[in-house]
CSV table of N, CA and C in Angstrom, one decimal:
chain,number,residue,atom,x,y,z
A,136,UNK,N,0.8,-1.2,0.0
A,136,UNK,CA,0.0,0.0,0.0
A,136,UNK,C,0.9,1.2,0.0
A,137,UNK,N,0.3,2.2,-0.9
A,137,UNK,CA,1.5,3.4,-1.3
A,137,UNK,C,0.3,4.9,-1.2
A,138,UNK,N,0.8,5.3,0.0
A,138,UNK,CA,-0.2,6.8,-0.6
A,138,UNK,C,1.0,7.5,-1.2
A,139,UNK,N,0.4,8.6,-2.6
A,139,UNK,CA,0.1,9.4,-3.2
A,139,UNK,C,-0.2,10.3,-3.9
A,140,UNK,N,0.0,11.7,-4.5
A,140,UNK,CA,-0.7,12.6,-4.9
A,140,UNK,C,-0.7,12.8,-6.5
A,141,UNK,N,-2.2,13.3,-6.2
A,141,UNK,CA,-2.7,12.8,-7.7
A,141,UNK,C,-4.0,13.7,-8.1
A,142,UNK,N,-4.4,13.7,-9.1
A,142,UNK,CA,-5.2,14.4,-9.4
A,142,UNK,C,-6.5,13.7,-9.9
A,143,UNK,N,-7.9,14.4,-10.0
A,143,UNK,CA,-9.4,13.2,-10.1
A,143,UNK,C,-9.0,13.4,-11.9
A,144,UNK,N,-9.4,12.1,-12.5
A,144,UNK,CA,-9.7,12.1,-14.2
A,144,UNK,C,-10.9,12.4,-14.4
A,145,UNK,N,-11.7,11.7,-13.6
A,145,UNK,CA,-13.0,11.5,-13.8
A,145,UNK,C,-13.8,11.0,-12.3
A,146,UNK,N,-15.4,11.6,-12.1
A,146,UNK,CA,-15.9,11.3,-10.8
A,146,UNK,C,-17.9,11.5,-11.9
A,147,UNK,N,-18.3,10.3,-11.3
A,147,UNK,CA,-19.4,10.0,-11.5
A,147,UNK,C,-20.1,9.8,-10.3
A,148,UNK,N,-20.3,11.1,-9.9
A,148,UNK,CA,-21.4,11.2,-8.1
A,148,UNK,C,-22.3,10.4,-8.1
A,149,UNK,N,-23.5,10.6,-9.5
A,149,UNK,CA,-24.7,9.6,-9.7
A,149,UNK,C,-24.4,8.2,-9.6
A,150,UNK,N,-23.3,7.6,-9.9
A,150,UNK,CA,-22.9,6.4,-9.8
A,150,UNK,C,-22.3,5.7,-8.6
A,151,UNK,N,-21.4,6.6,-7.8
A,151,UNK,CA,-20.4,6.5,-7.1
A,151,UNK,C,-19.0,6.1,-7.1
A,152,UNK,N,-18.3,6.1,-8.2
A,152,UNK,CA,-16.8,6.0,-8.3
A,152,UNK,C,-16.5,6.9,-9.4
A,153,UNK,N,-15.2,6.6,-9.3
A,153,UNK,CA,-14.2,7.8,-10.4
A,153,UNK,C,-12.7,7.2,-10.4
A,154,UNK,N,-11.9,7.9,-11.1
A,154,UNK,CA,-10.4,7.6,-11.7
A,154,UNK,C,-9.7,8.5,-11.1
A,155,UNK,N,-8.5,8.4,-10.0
A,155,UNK,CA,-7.8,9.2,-10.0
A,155,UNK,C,-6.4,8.8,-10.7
A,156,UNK,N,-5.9,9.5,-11.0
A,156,UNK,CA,-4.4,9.8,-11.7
A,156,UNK,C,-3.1,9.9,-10.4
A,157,UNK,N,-2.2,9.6,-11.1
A,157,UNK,CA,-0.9,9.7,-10.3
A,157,UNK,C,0.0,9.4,-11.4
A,158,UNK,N,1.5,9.9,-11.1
A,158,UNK,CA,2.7,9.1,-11.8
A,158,UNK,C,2.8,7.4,-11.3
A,159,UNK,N,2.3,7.5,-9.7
A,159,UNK,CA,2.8,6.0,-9.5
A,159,UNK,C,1.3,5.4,-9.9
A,160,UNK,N,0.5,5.8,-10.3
A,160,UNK,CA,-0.6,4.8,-11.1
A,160,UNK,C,-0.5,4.9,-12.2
A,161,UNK,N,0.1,4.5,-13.2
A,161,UNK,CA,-0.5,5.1,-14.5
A,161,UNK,C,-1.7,3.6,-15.0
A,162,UNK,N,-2.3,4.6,-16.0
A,162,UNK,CA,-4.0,3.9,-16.0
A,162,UNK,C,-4.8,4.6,-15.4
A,163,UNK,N,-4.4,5.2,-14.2
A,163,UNK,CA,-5.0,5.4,-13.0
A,163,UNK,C,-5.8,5.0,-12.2
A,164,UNK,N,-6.2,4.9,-11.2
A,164,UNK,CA,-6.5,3.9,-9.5
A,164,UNK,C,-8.4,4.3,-9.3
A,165,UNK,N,-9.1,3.2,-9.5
A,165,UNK,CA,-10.4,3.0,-9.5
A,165,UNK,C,-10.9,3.3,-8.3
A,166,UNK,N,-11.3,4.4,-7.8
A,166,UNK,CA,-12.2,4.8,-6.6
A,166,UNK,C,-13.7,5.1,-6.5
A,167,UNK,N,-13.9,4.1,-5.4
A,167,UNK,CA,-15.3,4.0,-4.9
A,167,UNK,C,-15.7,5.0,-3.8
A,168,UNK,N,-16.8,5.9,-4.0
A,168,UNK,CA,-17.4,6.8,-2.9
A,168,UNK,C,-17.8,6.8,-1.6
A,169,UNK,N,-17.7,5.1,-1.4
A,169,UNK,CA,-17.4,4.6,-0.2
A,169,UNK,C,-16.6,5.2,0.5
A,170,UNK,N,-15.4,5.0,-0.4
A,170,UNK,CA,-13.9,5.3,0.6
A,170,UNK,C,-13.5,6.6,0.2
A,171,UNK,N,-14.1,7.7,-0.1
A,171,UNK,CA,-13.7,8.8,-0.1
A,171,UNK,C,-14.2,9.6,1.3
A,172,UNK,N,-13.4,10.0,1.5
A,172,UNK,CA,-13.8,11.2,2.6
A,172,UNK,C,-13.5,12.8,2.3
A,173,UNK,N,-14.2,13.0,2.0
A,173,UNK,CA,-14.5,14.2,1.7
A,173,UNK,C,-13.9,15.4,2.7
A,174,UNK,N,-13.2,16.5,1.9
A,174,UNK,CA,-13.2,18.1,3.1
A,174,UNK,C,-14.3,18.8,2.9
A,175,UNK,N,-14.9,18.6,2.1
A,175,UNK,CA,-16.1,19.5,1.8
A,175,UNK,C,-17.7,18.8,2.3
A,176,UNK,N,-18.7,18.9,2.2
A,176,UNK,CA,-19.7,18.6,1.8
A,176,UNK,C,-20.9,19.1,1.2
A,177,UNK,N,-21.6,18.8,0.6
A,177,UNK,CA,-21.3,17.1,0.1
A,177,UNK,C,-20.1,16.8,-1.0
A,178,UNK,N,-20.1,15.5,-1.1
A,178,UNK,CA,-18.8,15.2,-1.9
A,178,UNK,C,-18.8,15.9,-3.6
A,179,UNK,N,-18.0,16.6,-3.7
A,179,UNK,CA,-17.9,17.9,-5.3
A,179,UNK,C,-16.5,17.2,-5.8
A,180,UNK,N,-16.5,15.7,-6.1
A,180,UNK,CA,-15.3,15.8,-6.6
A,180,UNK,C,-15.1,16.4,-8.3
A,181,UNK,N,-14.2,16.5,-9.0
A,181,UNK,CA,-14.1,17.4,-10.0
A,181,UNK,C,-12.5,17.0,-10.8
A,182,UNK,N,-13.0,17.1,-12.2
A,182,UNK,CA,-11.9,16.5,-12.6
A,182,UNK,C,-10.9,17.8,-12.4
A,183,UNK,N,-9.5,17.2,-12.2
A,183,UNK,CA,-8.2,17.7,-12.1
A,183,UNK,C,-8.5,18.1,-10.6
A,184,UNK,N,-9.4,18.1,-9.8
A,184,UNK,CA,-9.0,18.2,-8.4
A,184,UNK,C,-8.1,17.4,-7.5
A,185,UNK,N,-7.1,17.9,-7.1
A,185,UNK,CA,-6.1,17.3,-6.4
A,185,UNK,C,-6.6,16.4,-5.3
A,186,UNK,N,-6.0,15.0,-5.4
A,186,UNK,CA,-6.5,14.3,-4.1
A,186,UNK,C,-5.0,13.4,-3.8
A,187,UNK,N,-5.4,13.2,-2.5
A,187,UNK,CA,-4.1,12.3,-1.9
A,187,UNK,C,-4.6,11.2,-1.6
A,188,UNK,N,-3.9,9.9,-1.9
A,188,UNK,CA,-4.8,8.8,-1.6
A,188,UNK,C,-3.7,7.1,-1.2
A,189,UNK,N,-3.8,6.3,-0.9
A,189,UNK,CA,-3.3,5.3,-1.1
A,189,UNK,C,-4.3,4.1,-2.2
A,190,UNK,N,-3.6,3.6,-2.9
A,190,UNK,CA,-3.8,2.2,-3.1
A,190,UNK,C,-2.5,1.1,-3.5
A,191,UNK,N,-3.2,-0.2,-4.1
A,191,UNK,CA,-2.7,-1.4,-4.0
A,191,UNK,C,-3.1,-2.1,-5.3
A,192,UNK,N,-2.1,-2.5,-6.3
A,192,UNK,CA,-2.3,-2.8,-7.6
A,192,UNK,C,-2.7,-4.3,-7.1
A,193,UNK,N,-3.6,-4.6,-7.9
A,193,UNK,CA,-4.5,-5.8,-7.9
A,193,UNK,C,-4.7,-6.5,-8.7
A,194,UNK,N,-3.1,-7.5,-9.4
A,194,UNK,CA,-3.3,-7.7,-10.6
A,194,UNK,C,-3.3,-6.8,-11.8
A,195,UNK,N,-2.0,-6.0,-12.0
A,195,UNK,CA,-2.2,-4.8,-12.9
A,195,UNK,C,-3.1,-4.1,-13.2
A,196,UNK,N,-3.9,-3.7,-12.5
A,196,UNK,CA,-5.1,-3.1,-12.2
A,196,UNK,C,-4.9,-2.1,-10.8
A,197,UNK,N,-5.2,-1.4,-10.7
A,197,UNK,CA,-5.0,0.1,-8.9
A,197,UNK,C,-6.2,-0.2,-8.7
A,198,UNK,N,-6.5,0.0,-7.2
A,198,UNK,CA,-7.8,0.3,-6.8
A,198,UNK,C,-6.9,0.8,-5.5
A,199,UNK,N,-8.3,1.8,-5.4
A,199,UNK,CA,-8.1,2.8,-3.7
A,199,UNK,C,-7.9,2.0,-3.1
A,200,UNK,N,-7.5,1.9,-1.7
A,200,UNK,CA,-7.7,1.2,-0.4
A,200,UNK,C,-7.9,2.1,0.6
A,201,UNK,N,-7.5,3.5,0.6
A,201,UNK,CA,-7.8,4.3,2.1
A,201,UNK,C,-8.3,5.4,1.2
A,202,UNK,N,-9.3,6.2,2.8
A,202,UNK,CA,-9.7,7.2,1.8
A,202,UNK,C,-8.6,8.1,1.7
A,203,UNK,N,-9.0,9.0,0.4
A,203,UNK,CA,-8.2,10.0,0.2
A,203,UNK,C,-8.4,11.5,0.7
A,204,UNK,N,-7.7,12.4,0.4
A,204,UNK,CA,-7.6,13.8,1.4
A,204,UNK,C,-7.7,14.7,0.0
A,205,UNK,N,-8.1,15.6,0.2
A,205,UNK,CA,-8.0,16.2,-1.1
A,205,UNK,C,-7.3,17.6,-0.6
């Protein structure tokens, strides 16, 4: 498990997940709204907004594992 910083590609509220980006993800890291914790409320994520996050490649594949900090 590796946190860090990265920026959102993509966030689909209606759905509940999104893509964030990093250099140590490339592809970028599959996050569920579960595991976000938000600074704001309600959750406004937005592409290219900065987030800090860990995850854990799963089979050349990223997914989140903790929430992220934006």
């Amino acid at each position: 498990m590796t946190k860090v910083t990265g920026s959102v590609r993509v966030w689909h509220a209606d759905q509940g997940w999104g893509v964030f980006d990093s250099a140590e993800t490339p592809g970028g890291c599959w996050a569920d709204a579960n595991e976000v914790m938000p600074l704001e409320q309600p959750l406004d994520l937005r592409p290219g907004s900065p987030v800090r996050f860990a995850w854990v490649d799963i089979g050349g594949a990223t997914e989140l594992v903790h929430r992220p900090r934006r």
